[in-house]
Short mmCIF file of C-alpha atoms in Angstrom, two decimals:
data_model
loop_
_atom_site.label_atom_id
_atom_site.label_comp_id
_atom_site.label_asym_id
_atom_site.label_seq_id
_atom_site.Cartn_x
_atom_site.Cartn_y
_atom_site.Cartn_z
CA UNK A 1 -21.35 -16.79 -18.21
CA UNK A 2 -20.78 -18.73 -15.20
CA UNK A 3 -20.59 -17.19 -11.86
CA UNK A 4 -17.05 -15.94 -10.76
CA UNK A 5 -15.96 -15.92 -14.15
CA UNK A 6 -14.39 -12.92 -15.41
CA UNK A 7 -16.51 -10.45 -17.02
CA UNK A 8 -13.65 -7.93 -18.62
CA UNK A 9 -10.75 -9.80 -20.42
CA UNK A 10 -7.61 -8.19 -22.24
CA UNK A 11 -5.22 -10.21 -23.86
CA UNK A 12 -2.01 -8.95 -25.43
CA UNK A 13 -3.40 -5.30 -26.13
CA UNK A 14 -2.02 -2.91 -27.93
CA UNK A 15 -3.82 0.15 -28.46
CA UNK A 16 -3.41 3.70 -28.15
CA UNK A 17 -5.24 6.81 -27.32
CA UNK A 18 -5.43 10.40 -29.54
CA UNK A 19 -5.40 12.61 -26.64
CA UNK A 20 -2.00 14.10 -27.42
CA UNK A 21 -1.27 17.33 -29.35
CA UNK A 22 -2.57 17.32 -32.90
CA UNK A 23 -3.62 13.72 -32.75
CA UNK A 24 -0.83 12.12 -31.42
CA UNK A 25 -0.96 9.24 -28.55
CA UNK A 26 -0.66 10.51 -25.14
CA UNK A 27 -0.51 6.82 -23.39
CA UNK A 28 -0.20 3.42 -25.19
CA UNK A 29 -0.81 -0.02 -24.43
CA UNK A 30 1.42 -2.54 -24.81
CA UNK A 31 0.48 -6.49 -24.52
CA UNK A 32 -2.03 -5.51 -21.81
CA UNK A 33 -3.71 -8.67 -19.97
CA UNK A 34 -5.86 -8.26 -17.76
CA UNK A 35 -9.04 -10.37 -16.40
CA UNK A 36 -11.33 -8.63 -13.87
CA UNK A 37 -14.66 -10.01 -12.56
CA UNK A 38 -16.89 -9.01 -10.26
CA UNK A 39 -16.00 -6.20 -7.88
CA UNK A 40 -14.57 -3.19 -8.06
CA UNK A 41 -11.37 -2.83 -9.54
CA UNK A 42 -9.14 0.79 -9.41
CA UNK A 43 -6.83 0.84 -12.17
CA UNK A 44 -4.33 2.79 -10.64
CA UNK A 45 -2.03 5.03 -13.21
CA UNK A 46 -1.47 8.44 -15.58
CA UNK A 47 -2.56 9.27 -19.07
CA UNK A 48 0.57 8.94 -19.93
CA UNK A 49 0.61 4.76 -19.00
CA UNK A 50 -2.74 4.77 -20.98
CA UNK A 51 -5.48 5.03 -18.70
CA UNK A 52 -7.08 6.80 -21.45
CA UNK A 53 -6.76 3.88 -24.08
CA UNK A 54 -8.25 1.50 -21.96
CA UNK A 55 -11.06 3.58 -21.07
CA UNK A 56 -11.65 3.97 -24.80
CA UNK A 57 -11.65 -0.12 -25.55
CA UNK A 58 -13.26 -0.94 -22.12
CA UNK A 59 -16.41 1.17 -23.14
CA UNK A 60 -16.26 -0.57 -26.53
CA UNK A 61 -15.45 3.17 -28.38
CA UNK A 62 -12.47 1.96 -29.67
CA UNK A 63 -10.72 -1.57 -31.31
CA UNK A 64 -7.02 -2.62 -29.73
CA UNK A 65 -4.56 -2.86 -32.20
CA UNK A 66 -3.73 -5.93 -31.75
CA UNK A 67 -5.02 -8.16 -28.75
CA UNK A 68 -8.90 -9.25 -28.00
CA UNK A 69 -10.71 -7.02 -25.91
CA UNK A 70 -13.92 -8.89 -23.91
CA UNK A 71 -16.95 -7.83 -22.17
CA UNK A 72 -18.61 -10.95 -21.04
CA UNK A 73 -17.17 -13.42 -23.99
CA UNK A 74 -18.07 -10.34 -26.79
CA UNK A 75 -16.18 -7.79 -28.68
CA UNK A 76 -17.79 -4.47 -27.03
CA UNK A 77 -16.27 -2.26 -29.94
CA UNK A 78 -18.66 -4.80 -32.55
CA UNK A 79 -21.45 -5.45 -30.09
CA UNK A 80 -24.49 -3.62 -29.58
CA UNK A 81 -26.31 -5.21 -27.28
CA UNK A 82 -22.93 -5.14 -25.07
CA UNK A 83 -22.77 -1.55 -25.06
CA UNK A 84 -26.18 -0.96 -24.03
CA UNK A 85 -24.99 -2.65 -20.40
CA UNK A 86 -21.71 -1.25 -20.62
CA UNK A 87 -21.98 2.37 -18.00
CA UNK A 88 -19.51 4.32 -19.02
CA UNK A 89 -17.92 7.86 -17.43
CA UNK A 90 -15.60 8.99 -19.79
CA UNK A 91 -12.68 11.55 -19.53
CA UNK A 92 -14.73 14.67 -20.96
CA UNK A 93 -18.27 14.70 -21.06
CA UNK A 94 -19.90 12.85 -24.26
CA UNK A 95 -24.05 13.88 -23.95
CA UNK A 96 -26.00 12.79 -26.96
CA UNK A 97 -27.10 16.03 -28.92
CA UNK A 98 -30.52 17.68 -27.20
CA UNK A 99 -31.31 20.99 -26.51
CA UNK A 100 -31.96 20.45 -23.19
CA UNK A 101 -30.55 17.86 -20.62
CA UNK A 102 -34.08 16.06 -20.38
CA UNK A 103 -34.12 15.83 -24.41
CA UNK A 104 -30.20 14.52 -24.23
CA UNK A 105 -30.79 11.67 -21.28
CA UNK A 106 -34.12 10.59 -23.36
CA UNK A 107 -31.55 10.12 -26.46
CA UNK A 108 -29.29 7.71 -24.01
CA UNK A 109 -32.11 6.37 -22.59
CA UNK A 110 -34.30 4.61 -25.74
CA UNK A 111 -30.79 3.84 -27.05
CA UNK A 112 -30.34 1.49 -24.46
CA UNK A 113 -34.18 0.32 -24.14
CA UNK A 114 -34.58 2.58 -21.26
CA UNK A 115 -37.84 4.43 -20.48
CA UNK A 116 -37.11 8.55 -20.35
CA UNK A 117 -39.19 8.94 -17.89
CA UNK A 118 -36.09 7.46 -15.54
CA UNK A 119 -34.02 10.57 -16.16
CA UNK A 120 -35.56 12.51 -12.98
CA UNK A 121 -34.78 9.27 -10.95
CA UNK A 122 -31.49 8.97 -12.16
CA UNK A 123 -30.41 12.67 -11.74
CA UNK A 124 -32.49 12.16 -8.19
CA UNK A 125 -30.13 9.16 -6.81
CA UNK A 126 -27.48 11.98 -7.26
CA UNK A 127 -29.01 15.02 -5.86
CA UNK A 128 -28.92 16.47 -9.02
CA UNK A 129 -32.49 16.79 -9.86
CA UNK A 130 -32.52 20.47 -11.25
CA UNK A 131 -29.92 19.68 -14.00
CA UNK A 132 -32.91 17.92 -15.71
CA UNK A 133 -34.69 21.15 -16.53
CA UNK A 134 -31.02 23.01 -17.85
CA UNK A 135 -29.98 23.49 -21.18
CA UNK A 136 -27.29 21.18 -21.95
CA UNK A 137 -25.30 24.00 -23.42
CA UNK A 138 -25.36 25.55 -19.97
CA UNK A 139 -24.07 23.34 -18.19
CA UNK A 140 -20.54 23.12 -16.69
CA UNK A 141 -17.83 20.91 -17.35
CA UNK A 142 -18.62 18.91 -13.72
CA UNK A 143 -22.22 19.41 -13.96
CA UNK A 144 -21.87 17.65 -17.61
CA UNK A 145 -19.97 14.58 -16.11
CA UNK A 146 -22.61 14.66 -13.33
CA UNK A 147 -25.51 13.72 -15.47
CA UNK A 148 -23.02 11.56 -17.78
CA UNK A 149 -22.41 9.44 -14.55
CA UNK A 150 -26.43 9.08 -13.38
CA UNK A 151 -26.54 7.81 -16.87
CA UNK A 152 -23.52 5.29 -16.56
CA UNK A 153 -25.36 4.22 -12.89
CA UNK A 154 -28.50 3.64 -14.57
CA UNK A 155 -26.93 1.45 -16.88
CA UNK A 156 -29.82 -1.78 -17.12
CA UNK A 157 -28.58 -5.50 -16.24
CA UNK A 158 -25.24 -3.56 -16.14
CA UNK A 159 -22.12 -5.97 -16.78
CA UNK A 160 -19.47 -3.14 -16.59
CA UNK A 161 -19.05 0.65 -15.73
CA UNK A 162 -16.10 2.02 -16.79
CA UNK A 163 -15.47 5.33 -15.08
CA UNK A 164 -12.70 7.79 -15.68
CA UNK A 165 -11.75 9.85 -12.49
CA UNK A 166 -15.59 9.53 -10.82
CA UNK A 167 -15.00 11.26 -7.74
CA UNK A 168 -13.38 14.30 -9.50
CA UNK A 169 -14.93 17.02 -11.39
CA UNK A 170 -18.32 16.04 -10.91
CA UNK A 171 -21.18 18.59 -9.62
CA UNK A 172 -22.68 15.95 -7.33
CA UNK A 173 -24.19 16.86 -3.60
CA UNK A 174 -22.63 13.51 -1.94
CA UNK A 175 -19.83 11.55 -3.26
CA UNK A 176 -20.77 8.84 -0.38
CA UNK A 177 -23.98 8.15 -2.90
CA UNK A 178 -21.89 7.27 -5.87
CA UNK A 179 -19.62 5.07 -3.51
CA UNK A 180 -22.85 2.95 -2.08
CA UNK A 181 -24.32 2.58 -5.81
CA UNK A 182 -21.21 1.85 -6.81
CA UNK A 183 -21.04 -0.93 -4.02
CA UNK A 184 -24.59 -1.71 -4.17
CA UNK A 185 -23.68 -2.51 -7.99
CA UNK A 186 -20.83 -4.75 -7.09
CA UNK A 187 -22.30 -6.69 -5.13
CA UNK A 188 -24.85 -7.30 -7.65
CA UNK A 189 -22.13 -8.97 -9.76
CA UNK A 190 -21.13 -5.84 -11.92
CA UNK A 191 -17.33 -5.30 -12.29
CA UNK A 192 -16.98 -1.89 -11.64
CA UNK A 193 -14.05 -0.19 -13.24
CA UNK A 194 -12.60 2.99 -11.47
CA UNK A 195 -9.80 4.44 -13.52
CA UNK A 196 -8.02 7.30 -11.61
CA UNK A 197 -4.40 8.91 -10.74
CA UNK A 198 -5.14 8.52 -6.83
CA UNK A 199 -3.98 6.79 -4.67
CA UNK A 200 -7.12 8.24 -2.17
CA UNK A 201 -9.69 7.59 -4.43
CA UNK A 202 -8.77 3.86 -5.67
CA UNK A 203 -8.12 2.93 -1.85
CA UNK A 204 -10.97 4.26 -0.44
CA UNK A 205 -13.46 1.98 -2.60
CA UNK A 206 -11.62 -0.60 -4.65
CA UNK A 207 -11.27 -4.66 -3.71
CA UNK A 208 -8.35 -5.02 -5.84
CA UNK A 209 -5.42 -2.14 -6.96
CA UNK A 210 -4.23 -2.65 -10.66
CA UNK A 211 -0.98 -0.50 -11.18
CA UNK A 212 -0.71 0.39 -14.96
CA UNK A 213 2.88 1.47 -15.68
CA UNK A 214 3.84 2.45 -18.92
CA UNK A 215 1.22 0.59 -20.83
CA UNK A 216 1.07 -2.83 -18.86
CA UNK A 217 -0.63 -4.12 -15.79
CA UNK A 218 2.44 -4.85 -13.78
CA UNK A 219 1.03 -5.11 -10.06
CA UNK A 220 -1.98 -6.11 -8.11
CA UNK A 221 -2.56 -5.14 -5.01
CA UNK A 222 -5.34 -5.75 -1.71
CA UNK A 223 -8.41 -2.94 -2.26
CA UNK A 224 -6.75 -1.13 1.42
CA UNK A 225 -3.79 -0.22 -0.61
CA UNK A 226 -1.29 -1.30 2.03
CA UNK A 227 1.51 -2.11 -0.12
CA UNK A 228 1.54 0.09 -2.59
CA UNK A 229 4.06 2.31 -1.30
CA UNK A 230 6.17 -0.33 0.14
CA UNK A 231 8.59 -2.72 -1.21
CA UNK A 232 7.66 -6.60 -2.16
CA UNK A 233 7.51 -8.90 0.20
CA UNK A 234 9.69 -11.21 -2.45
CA UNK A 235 12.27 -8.65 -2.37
CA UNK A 236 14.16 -10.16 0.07
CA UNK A 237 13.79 -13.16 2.02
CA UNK A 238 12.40 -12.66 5.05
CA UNK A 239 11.21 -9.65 4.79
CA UNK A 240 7.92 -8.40 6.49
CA UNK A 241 5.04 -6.21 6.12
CA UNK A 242 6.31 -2.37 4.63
CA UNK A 243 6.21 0.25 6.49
CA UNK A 244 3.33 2.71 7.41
CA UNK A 245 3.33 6.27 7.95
CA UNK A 246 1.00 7.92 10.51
CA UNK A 247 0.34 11.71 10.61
CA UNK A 248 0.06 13.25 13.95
CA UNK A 249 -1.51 16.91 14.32
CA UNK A 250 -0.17 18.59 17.37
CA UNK A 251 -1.75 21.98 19.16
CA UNK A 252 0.87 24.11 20.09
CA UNK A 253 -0.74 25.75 22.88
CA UNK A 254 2.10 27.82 24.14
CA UNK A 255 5.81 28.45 23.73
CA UNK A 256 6.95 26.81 26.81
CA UNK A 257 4.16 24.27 26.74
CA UNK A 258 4.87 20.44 25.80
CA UNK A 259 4.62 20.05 21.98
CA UNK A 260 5.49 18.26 18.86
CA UNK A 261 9.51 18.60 20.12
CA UNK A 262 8.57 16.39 23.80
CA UNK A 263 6.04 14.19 21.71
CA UNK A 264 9.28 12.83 19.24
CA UNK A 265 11.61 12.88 22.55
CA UNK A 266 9.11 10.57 24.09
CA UNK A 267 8.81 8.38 20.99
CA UNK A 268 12.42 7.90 20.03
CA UNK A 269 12.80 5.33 22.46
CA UNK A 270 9.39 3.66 21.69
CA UNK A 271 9.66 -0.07 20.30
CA UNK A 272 6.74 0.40 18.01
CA UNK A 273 8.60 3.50 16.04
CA UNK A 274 10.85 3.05 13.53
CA UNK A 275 11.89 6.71 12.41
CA UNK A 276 10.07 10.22 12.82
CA UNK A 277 10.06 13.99 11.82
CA UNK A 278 8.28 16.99 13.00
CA UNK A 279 7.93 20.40 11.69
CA UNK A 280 6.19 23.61 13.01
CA UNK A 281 2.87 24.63 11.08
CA UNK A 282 1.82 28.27 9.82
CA UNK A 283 1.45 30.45 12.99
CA UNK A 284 3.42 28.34 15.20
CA UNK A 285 -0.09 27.25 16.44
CA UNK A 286 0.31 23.48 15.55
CA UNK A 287 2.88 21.19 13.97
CA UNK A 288 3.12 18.53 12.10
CA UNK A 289 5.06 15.21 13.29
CA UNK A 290 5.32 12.15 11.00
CA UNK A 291 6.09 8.82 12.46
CA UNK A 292 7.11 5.49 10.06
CA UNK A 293 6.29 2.21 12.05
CA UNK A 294 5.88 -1.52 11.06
CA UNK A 295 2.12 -1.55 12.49
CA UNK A 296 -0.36 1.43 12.63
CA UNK A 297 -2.32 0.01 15.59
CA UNK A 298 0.87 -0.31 17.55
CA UNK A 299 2.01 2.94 16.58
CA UNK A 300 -1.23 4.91 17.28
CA UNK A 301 -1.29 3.78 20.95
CA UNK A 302 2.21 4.32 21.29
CA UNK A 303 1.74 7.98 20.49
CA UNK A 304 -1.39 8.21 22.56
CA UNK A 305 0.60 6.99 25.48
CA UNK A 306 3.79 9.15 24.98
CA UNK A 307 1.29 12.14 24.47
CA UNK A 308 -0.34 11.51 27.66
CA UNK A 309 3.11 11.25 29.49
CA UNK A 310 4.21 14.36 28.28
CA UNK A 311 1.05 16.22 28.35
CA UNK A 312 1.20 17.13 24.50
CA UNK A 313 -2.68 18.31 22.85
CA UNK A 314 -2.92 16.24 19.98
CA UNK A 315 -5.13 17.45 17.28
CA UNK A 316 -5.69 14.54 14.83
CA UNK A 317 -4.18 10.98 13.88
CA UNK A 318 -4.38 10.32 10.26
CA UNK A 319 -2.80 7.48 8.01
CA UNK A 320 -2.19 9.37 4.36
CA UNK A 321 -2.26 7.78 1.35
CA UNK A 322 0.78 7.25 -1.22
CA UNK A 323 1.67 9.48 -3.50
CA UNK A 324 1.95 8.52 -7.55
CA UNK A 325 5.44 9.07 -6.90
CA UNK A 326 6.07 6.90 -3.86
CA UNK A 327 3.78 3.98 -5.97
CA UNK A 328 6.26 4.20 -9.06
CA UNK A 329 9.17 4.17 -6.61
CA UNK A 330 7.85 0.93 -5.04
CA UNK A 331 6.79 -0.16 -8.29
CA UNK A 332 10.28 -0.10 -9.98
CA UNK A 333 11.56 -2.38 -7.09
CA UNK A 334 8.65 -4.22 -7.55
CA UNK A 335 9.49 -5.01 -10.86
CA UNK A 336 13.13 -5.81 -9.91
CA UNK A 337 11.55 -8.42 -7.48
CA UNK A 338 9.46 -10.64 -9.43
CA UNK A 339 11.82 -10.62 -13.03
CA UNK A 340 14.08 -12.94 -13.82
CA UNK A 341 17.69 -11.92 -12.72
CA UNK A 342 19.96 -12.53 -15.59
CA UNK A 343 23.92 -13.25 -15.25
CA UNK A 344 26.12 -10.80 -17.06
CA UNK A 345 26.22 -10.99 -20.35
CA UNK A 346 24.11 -14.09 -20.80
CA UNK A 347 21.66 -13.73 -23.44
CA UNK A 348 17.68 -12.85 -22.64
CA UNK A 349 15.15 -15.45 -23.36
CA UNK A 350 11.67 -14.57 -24.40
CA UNK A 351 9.65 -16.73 -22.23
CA UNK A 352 10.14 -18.02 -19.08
CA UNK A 353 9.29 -20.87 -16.63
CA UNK A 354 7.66 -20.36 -13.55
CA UNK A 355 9.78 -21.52 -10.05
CA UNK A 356 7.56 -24.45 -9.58
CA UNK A 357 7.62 -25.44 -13.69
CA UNK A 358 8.37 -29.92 -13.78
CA UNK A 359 9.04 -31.03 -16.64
CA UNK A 360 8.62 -34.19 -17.88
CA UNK A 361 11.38 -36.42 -19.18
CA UNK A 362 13.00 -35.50 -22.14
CA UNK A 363 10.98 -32.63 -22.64
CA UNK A 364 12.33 -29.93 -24.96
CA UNK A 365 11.96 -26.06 -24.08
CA UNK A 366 11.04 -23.69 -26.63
CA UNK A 367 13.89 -20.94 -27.55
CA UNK A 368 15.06 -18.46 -25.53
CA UNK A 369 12.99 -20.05 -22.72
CA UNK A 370 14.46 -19.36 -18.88
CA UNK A 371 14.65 -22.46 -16.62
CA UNK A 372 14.65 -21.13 -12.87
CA UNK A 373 17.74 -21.69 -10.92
CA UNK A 374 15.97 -23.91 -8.60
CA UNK A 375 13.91 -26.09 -10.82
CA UNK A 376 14.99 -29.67 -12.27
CA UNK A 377 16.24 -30.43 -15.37
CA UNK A 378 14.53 -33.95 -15.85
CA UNK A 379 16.24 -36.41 -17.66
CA UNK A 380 16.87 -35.96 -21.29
CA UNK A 381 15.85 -32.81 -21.06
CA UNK A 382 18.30 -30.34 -23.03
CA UNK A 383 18.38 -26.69 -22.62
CA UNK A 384 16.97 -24.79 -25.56
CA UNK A 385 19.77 -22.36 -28.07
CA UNK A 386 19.80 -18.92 -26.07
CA UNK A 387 19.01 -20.34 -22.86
CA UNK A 388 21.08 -18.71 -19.79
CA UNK A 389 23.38 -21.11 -18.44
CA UNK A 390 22.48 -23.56 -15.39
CA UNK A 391 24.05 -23.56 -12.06
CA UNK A 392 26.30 -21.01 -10.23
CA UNK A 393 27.96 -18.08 -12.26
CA UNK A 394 31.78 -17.41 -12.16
CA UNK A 395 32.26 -14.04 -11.43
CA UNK A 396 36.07 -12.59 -11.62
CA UNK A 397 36.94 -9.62 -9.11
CA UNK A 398 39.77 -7.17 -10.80
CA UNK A 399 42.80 -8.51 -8.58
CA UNK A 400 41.12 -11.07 -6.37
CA UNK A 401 43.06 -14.55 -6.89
CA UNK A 402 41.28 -17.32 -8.67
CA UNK A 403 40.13 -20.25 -6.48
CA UNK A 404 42.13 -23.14 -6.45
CA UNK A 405 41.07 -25.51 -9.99
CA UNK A 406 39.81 -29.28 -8.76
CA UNK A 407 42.38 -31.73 -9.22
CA UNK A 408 41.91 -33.97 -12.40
CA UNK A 409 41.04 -37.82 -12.24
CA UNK A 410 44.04 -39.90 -12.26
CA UNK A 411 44.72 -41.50 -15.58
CA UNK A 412 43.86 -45.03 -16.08
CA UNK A 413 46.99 -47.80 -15.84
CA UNK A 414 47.67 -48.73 -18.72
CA UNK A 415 48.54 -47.21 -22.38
CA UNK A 416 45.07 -45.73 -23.66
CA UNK A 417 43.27 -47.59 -26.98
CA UNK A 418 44.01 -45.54 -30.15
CA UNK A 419 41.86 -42.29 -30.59
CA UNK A 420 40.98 -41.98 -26.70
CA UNK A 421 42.59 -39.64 -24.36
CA UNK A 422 43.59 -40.57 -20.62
CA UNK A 423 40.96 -38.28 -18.90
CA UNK A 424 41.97 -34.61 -18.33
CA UNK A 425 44.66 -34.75 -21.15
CA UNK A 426 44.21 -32.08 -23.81
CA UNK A 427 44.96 -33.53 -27.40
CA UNK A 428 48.03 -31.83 -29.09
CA UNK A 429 47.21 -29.30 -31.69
CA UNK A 430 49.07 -29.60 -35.47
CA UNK A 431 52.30 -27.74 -35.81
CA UNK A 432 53.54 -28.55 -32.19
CA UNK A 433 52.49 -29.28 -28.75
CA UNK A 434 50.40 -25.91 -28.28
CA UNK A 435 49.62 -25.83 -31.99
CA UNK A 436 51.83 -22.58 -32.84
CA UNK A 437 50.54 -20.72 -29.90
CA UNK A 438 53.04 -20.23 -26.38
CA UNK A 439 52.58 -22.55 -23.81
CA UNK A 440 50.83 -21.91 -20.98
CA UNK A 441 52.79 -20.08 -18.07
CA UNK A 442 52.17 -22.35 -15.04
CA UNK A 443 50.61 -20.83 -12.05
CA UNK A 444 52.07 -18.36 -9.38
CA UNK A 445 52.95 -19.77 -5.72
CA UNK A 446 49.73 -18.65 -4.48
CA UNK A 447 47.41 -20.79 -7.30
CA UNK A 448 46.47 -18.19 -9.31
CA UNK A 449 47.25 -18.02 -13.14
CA UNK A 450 48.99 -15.42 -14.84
CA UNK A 451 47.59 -13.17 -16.50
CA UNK A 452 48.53 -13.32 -20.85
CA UNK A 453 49.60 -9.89 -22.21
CA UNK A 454 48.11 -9.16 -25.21
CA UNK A 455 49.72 -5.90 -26.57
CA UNK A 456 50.44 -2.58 -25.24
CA UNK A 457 47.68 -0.54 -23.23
CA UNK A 458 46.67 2.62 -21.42
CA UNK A 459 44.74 1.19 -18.45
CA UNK A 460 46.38 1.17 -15.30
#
């Protein structure tokens, strides 16, 4: 495997977990691709876009229905040897049998050519070291996970970790030492997997964001997060950076005193504020004012200024992370941004050509491919059957009049050779000039046609 390259590939996945009631799928897959390499990666979604499905085929527990699945060039569901350098934290603790937790890790551990002897050093790294001497029946739902994620760490020559929700229900002394492994791992040229529901967790340690939405990756975003509550740059040309939100504790130190009320005053007329809202906190002790800007640093100073104008206490600056709901919000527009836009009633292709596509001459498209608006039809080139049409779209407003129709070429002098019409000329129909149908109505004084009855109706 060459450096760079990617170490876990999905292409056209469909799969399925059993984590519903009675067997049934909770989340699906559908045509997942995906191709992460080394890093961390959050993949950022619920159960119910299948997180769980792809934690099952990532740790090579489960085949895709359809689709490859590949851990450095190898199935990991037929592999072996794959598995044994594949860490994995899955969604409920899966300990080998054992009586004890020392007897369970030494199961994991000659499994994957490990000594046992490393279980006190793994459980050590974590600050976990008196699990070891527990009986695994004891233990706790997080204490469980703990020692299943020492033994996902302590993966050898790892070449993924796949780990569901790590910083959450897990009996460990120090998340901030499974965050510098995890790094530490990384860097190493492991592609570390973090599958979680938050927004927190998959910003705090992640190089790139994958959104999964309803069973596809449909977004990728920079590790800090910053746009995943905001709207696509592609949205709208033009457009800049989304907005951020900054949280700004205030200490309400006395009735009459300057507070949270003086501190929005000051702001409202502050270039680097876009909108804000403040609301008292339990006691009437502090408050809570939220501020929406187009640049935090800008913003932060702004309020540090206004507050030392006014002579407001403030408590504590913080920048909060999205919500799941505000991602799926920004998500859906996302989506709206970057698909095809089709005219009304056209019909949809199933492929389509990026904005930059050339083709060369007399190239042929395959069916139901989209050509972009602004791309060039080379020479020869025909459209393909299903294909939306080219250039602008007619569109008729309910009332508006028509625009005026171009005036036709003028015939060419002279009477026209037999079985060719003059330009412009419409050939006569049998059974009379308009072939048994009634002539056209010409057009009203302003240039716009009238309109054909065709029968009694009750719209008005």
């Amino acid at each position: 495997m060459s450096p760079g390259a990617p170490i876990a590939v999905l292409e056209g996945v469909r799969a399925r977990d059993g984590a519903g009631e009675a067997g049934r799928p909770r989340g699906s897959l559908f045509g997942a691709a995906a191709a992460l390499g080394p890093g961390v990666h959050a993949v950022l979604g619920a159960p119910e876009d299948g997180t769980l499905a792809l934690a099952e085929l990532l740790a090579g527990r489960a085949a895709p229905l359809a689709g490859r699945v590949l851990v450095a060039g190898r199935d990991p569901f037929r592999s072996a040897s794959t598995r044994a350098r594949i860490g994995v934290l899955s969604v409920a603790p899966e300990l080998p049998d054992g009586v004890s937790v020392a007897s369970s890790m030494s199961v994991a551990l000659r499994a994957r050519g490990a000594p046992p002897t490393s279980a006190a050093a793994l459980l050590e790294a974590l600050g976990v070291a008196p699990l070891l001497a527990r009986r695994r029946a004891s233990l706790s739902f997080a204490e469980a996970r703990a020692v299943e994620l020492a033994l996902a760490l302590g993966a050898p020559q790892p070449l993924l970790l796949c780990l569901f929700e790590p910083f959450a229900d897990v009996a460990v002394t120090s998340l901030a030492r499974v965050r510098e492994r995890l790094r530490a791992l990384a860097d190493g040229g492991a592609c570390v997997v973090l599958i979680t529901s938050s927004t927190v967790d998959a910003r705090a340690l992640a190089d790139r964001i994958h959104v999964l939405d309803r069973g596809a990756f449909v977004r990728t975003e920079p590790g800090d997060g910053e746009r995943l509550a905001g709207a696509p740059v592609s949205a709208a040309p033009g457009a800049g950076k989304p907005d951020v939100e900054l949280h700004v504790l205030v200490h309400e130190r006395a009735p009459d005193a300057p507070g949270a009320r003086a501190l929005a005053a000051a702001l409202a007329s502050s270039p680097s504020v876009r909108a804000g809202a403040w609301e008292k906190g339990p006691g009437g002790v502090s408050s809570m004012l939220r501020i929406r800007a187009a640049d935090r640093e800008a913003a932060a100073l702004a309020i540090l200024d206004a507050a030392a104008r006014e002579d407001v206490m403030l408590a504590a600056i913080s920048s909060p992370a999205p919500s799941m709901h505000d991602v799926r919000a920004a998500t859906a527009l996302h989506l709206v941004a970057v698909r095809p836009r089709w005219p009304f009633g056209a019909p949809r292709g199933d492929a389509a050509l990026p904005p930059d596509a050339a083709l060369p001459p007399d190239a042929a498209l395959p069916p139901g491919a989209a050509l972009p608006p602004d791309a060039a039809l080379p020479p020869g080139a025909a459209l393909p059957p299903g294909a939306p049409p080219r250039g602008p779209v007619a569109v008729a407003a309910f009332g508006a009049p028509a625009p005026p129709a171009p005036p036709l070429p003028s015939p060419p002098s002279g009477p026209a050779p037999a079985g060719v019409l003059p330009a412009g000329a419409l050939p006569a129909a049998p059974g009379g000039a308009s072939g048994g149908q009634p002539a056209a109505e010409p057009p009203l004084a302003d240039g716009s046609p009238r309109a054909a009855e065709t029968g009694p109706h009750d719209g008005r």
